[in-house]
Amino acid sequence: MTNPTGEEPPKENDPALPSFLTQPRPIDKVLLSLLAFMTIFSMVMIPLRPNLLVNAPWLVSLLTGSGLGLLITAAQNQGAALMLAALTAVAAASHIKFMAVYFFMGKHWGQDFITWLFANHTPLWWRKLEGFVEKHLFLSLLLGFIPFSPIPATILVAIAGIRKLKGWVIGLYIYLLAIGNKLFYLYLGLRFGEGVQPTLETIDRYMMQITLALIAYVFIMNWWRGSKKKPVQ
């Protein structure tokens, strides 16, 4: 719609969208680009992962921090202690490689990031747990790194950024937690060999399906709410 002078009125920002989307600063553009890259990387790895677990499990651990890849590699190379120690250290670093981005998104975007992540409708389970997480963040991070834990460690790291905690403290802490996580898989590989792999793959597959379902839910709800807010022409 135009005004009497024939000029287009200035567009108003959607109040439902945070400022880092409607008026992004240079740092916001960098973080959004990194978020897009992480999403693409994760989607590309989904079809590649099964084949790599069979043919190059060590590579999966290097690229994604996969515990299953470490387990299989340990089962196949039980005498290579130095190589397994190095792989464990690198896999732990790979596990948390993208969490720094979540920390800085929390630091620069604040609570708006969590609200946007939940499509402006924070679920009941999060509202009930938010107080506990805020009060016991380091314990929550520990629980988030337990193998097959449904607790999203990335959101917890973002909360650490929101609270302006020291980045190096959080980075060192989650790296130690990731080391502990990988040692669990290393132990299983050395102790039980590849026989335990099918059970862990089944659990991992179900957890992946749950994660993808949650991601799909967030995208669908964002699209649905966005379509409802479109102005009538």
Tab-separated table of C-alpha atoms in Angstrom:
chain	number	residue	atom	x	y	z
A	1	MET	CA	0.000	0.000	0.000
A	2	THR	CA	1.316	3.489	-0.915
A	3	ASN	CA	0.755	6.851	0.797
A	4	PRO	CA	-0.797	9.912	-0.965
A	5	THR	CA	2.617	10.940	-2.317
A	6	GLY	CA	2.886	7.628	-4.149
A	7	GLU	CA	5.837	6.444	-2.051
A	8	GLU	CA	6.090	3.082	-0.332
A	9	PRO	CA	5.850	3.415	3.460
A	10	PRO	CA	8.856	2.107	5.380
A	11	LYS	CA	8.594	-1.563	6.269
A	12	GLU	CA	8.207	-2.340	9.948
A	13	ASN	CA	10.229	-5.094	11.505
A	14	ASP	CA	8.312	-8.178	12.542
A	15	PRO	CA	8.101	-7.917	16.342
A	16	ALA	CA	8.192	-11.716	16.522
A	17	LEU	CA	11.700	-11.768	15.058
A	18	PRO	CA	14.757	-10.869	17.156
A	19	SER	CA	16.952	-7.923	16.219
A	20	PHE	CA	19.842	-10.164	15.163
A	21	LEU	CA	17.625	-11.272	12.254
A	22	THR	CA	15.858	-8.012	11.411
A	23	GLN	CA	18.837	-5.675	11.907
A	24	PRO	CA	21.920	-7.901	11.955
A	25	ARG	CA	25.243	-6.414	12.972
A	26	PRO	CA	28.487	-7.696	11.405
A	27	ILE	CA	28.977	-10.167	14.288
A	28	ASP	CA	25.385	-11.375	13.838
A	29	LYS	CA	26.022	-12.078	10.158
A	30	VAL	CA	29.142	-14.068	11.046
A	31	LEU	CA	27.273	-16.138	13.636
A	32	LEU	CA	24.314	-16.735	11.307
A	33	SER	CA	26.699	-17.844	8.555
A	34	LEU	CA	28.390	-20.258	10.962
A	35	LEU	CA	24.991	-21.567	12.046
A	36	ALA	CA	24.081	-22.204	8.401
A	37	PHE	CA	27.413	-23.967	7.827
A	38	MET	CA	26.894	-26.182	10.887
A	39	THR	CA	23.425	-27.129	9.679
A	40	ILE	CA	24.678	-28.019	6.191
A	41	PHE	CA	27.624	-29.976	7.619
A	42	SER	CA	25.310	-31.995	9.874
A	43	MET	CA	22.893	-32.747	7.033
A	44	VAL	CA	25.726	-33.833	4.713
A	45	MET	CA	27.144	-36.181	7.343
A	46	ILE	CA	23.836	-38.010	7.921
A	47	PRO	CA	23.933	-40.109	4.695
A	48	LEU	CA	27.732	-40.471	4.800
A	49	ARG	CA	27.955	-41.673	8.376
A	50	PRO	CA	26.811	-45.325	7.979
A	51	ASN	CA	29.270	-45.991	5.144
A	52	LEU	CA	32.136	-44.280	6.950
A	53	LEU	CA	31.459	-46.252	10.134
A	54	VAL	CA	32.048	-49.440	8.145
A	55	ASN	CA	34.971	-48.336	5.972
A	56	ALA	CA	36.702	-45.547	7.919
A	57	PRO	CA	35.416	-45.347	11.516
A	58	TRP	CA	38.427	-43.290	12.591
A	59	LEU	CA	37.482	-40.623	10.035
A	60	VAL	CA	33.966	-40.350	11.478
A	61	SER	CA	35.513	-39.731	14.887
A	62	LEU	CA	37.793	-37.046	13.474
A	63	LEU	CA	34.998	-35.281	11.584
A	64	THR	CA	32.142	-35.553	14.070
A	65	GLY	CA	33.572	-36.806	17.346
A	66	SER	CA	31.614	-40.039	16.927
A	67	GLY	CA	31.893	-42.368	19.891
A	68	LEU	CA	30.859	-45.331	17.745
A	69	GLY	CA	33.687	-44.594	15.334
A	70	LEU	CA	36.114	-44.597	18.251
A	71	LEU	CA	34.654	-47.848	19.593
A	72	ILE	CA	35.072	-49.649	16.264
A	73	THR	CA	38.583	-48.274	15.771
A	74	ALA	CA	39.562	-49.400	19.279
A	75	ALA	CA	38.121	-52.871	18.676
A	76	GLN	CA	40.100	-53.216	15.445
A	77	ASN	CA	43.382	-51.764	16.798
A	78	GLN	CA	43.630	-52.932	20.396
A	79	GLY	CA	47.423	-52.839	20.455
A	80	ALA	CA	47.790	-49.289	19.110
A	81	ALA	CA	47.666	-47.449	22.442
A	82	LEU	CA	49.317	-44.230	21.233
A	83	MET	CA	47.095	-43.958	18.160
A	84	LEU	CA	43.946	-44.582	20.224
A	85	ALA	CA	44.984	-41.992	22.810
A	86	ALA	CA	45.526	-39.400	20.075
A	87	LEU	CA	42.226	-40.292	18.390
A	88	THR	CA	40.388	-39.983	21.708
A	89	ALA	CA	41.826	-36.501	22.282
A	90	VAL	CA	40.987	-35.328	18.752
A	91	ALA	CA	37.512	-36.919	18.792
A	92	ALA	CA	36.741	-35.076	22.035
A	93	ALA	CA	37.780	-31.788	20.408
A	94	SER	CA	35.674	-32.607	17.340
A	95	HIS	CA	32.697	-33.366	19.594
A	96	ILE	CA	32.682	-29.782	20.907
A	97	LYS	CA	34.045	-27.981	17.823
A	98	PHE	CA	30.784	-26.143	17.094
A	99	MET	CA	29.843	-25.396	20.707
A	100	ALA	CA	31.947	-22.232	20.716
A	101	VAL	CA	29.498	-20.831	18.166
A	102	TYR	CA	26.577	-21.519	20.521
A	103	PHE	CA	28.485	-19.874	23.368
A	104	PHE	CA	28.989	-16.682	21.358
A	105	MET	CA	25.405	-16.741	20.068
A	106	GLY	CA	24.263	-16.813	23.683
A	107	LYS	CA	26.760	-14.100	24.630
A	108	HIS	CA	25.788	-11.713	21.812
A	109	TRP	CA	22.082	-12.521	21.393
A	110	GLY	CA	21.096	-13.180	24.982
A	111	GLN	CA	17.755	-14.698	25.906
A	112	ASP	CA	16.400	-13.801	22.445
A	113	PHE	CA	18.424	-16.715	21.059
A	114	ILE	CA	16.687	-19.265	23.303
A	115	THR	CA	13.282	-17.746	22.525
A	116	TRP	CA	13.995	-17.860	18.778
A	117	LEU	CA	15.308	-21.416	19.059
A	118	PHE	CA	11.955	-22.477	20.491
A	119	ALA	CA	10.036	-20.543	17.812
A	120	ASN	CA	8.830	-17.909	20.325
A	121	HIS	CA	6.892	-20.579	22.227
A	122	THR	CA	9.077	-21.971	24.992
A	123	PRO	CA	7.884	-25.534	25.716
A	124	LEU	CA	6.577	-26.468	29.153
A	125	TRP	CA	9.410	-28.920	29.839
A	126	TRP	CA	11.973	-26.146	29.352
A	127	ARG	CA	10.092	-23.658	31.541
A	128	LYS	CA	10.050	-26.244	34.324
A	129	LEU	CA	13.748	-27.092	33.961
A	130	GLU	CA	15.076	-23.607	33.242
A	131	GLY	CA	15.426	-22.675	36.906
A	132	PHE	CA	17.373	-25.847	37.700
A	133	VAL	CA	19.638	-25.356	34.685
A	134	GLU	CA	20.353	-21.726	35.603
A	135	LYS	CA	21.188	-22.704	39.186
A	136	HIS	CA	23.162	-25.866	38.387
A	137	LEU	CA	24.645	-25.169	34.955
A	138	PHE	CA	27.859	-27.147	35.433
A	139	LEU	CA	25.943	-30.174	36.723
A	140	SER	CA	23.537	-29.874	33.785
A	141	LEU	CA	26.479	-29.827	31.370
A	142	LEU	CA	27.838	-32.965	33.031
A	143	LEU	CA	24.477	-34.682	32.513
A	144	GLY	CA	24.415	-33.460	28.911
A	145	PHE	CA	27.651	-35.284	28.107
A	146	ILE	CA	26.554	-38.658	29.452
A	147	PRO	CA	26.401	-41.079	26.467
A	148	PHE	CA	22.958	-41.076	24.790
A	149	SER	CA	21.778	-38.232	27.030
A	150	PRO	CA	18.739	-36.387	25.604
A	151	ILE	CA	19.879	-33.149	27.270
A	152	PRO	CA	20.993	-30.664	24.560
A	153	ALA	CA	24.502	-29.616	25.577
A	154	THR	CA	24.522	-26.944	22.859
A	155	ILE	CA	21.680	-25.040	24.546
A	156	LEU	CA	23.446	-25.330	27.894
A	157	VAL	CA	26.609	-23.855	26.385
A	158	ALA	CA	24.510	-21.023	24.914
A	159	ILE	CA	23.140	-20.345	28.409
A	160	ALA	CA	26.726	-20.132	29.674
A	161	GLY	CA	27.246	-17.438	27.036
A	162	ILE	CA	24.064	-15.637	28.102
A	163	ARG	CA	25.356	-15.598	31.689
A	164	LYS	CA	28.661	-14.112	30.439
A	165	LEU	CA	30.728	-16.896	31.984
A	166	LYS	CA	34.392	-17.064	31.034
A	167	GLY	CA	34.709	-18.749	27.653
A	168	TRP	CA	37.981	-20.517	28.444
A	169	VAL	CA	36.506	-22.017	31.631
A	170	ILE	CA	33.493	-23.395	29.760
A	171	GLY	CA	35.704	-24.573	26.884
A	172	LEU	CA	38.086	-26.439	29.182
A	173	TYR	CA	35.225	-27.933	31.200
A	174	ILE	CA	33.280	-29.266	28.230
A	175	TYR	CA	36.489	-30.604	26.656
A	176	LEU	CA	37.153	-32.630	29.811
A	177	LEU	CA	33.540	-33.836	29.719
A	178	ALA	CA	33.971	-34.809	26.063
A	179	ILE	CA	37.146	-36.729	26.979
A	180	GLY	CA	35.147	-38.641	29.586
A	181	ASN	CA	32.442	-39.354	27.018
A	182	LYS	CA	34.982	-40.745	24.528
A	183	LEU	CA	36.735	-42.839	27.186
A	184	PHE	CA	33.427	-44.659	27.693
A	185	TYR	CA	33.389	-45.730	24.039
A	186	LEU	CA	37.112	-46.482	24.086
A	187	TYR	CA	36.606	-48.798	27.057
A	188	LEU	CA	33.719	-50.612	25.362
A	189	GLY	CA	35.776	-51.108	22.211
A	190	LEU	CA	38.773	-52.475	24.103
A	191	ARG	CA	36.736	-54.569	26.540
A	192	PHE	CA	33.975	-56.027	24.384
A	193	GLY	CA	35.211	-55.510	20.828
A	194	GLU	CA	32.834	-54.985	17.930
A	195	GLY	CA	30.195	-57.276	19.458
A	196	VAL	CA	28.638	-54.367	21.340
A	197	GLN	CA	28.405	-52.221	18.188
A	198	PRO	CA	24.923	-53.344	16.975
A	199	THR	CA	23.312	-52.473	20.319
A	200	LEU	CA	24.914	-49.048	20.413
A	201	GLU	CA	24.014	-48.398	16.773
A	202	THR	CA	20.369	-49.177	17.549
A	203	ILE	CA	20.339	-46.745	20.474
A	204	ASP	CA	22.181	-44.146	18.408
A	205	ARG	CA	19.725	-44.529	15.522
A	206	TYR	CA	16.718	-43.957	17.774
A	207	MET	CA	18.347	-40.912	19.357
A	208	MET	CA	19.105	-39.549	15.870
A	209	GLN	CA	15.479	-40.062	14.816
A	210	ILE	CA	14.263	-38.234	17.907
A	211	THR	CA	16.666	-35.364	17.216
A	212	LEU	CA	15.597	-35.078	13.567
A	213	ALA	CA	11.934	-35.180	14.607
A	214	LEU	CA	12.513	-32.295	17.023
A	215	ILE	CA	14.345	-30.288	14.350
A	216	ALA	CA	11.506	-30.921	11.892
A	217	TYR	CA	8.983	-29.841	14.533
A	218	VAL	CA	10.788	-26.540	15.101
A	219	PHE	CA	10.963	-25.792	11.355
A	220	ILE	CA	7.307	-26.730	10.779
A	221	MET	CA	6.089	-24.639	13.715
A	222	ASN	CA	8.175	-21.665	12.544
A	223	TRP	CA	6.716	-21.954	9.042
A	224	TRP	CA	3.151	-22.393	10.326
A	225	ARG	CA	3.293	-19.429	12.680
A	226	GLY	CA	4.975	-17.321	10.016
A	227	SER	CA	2.235	-18.127	7.487
A	228	LYS	CA	-0.478	-17.181	9.987
A	229	LYS	CA	1.105	-13.769	10.541
A	230	LYS	CA	1.197	-12.816	6.839
A	231	PRO	CA	-0.939	-9.677	6.299
A	232	VAL	CA	-4.034	-9.944	4.162
A	233	GLN	CA	-3.452	-8.256	0.803
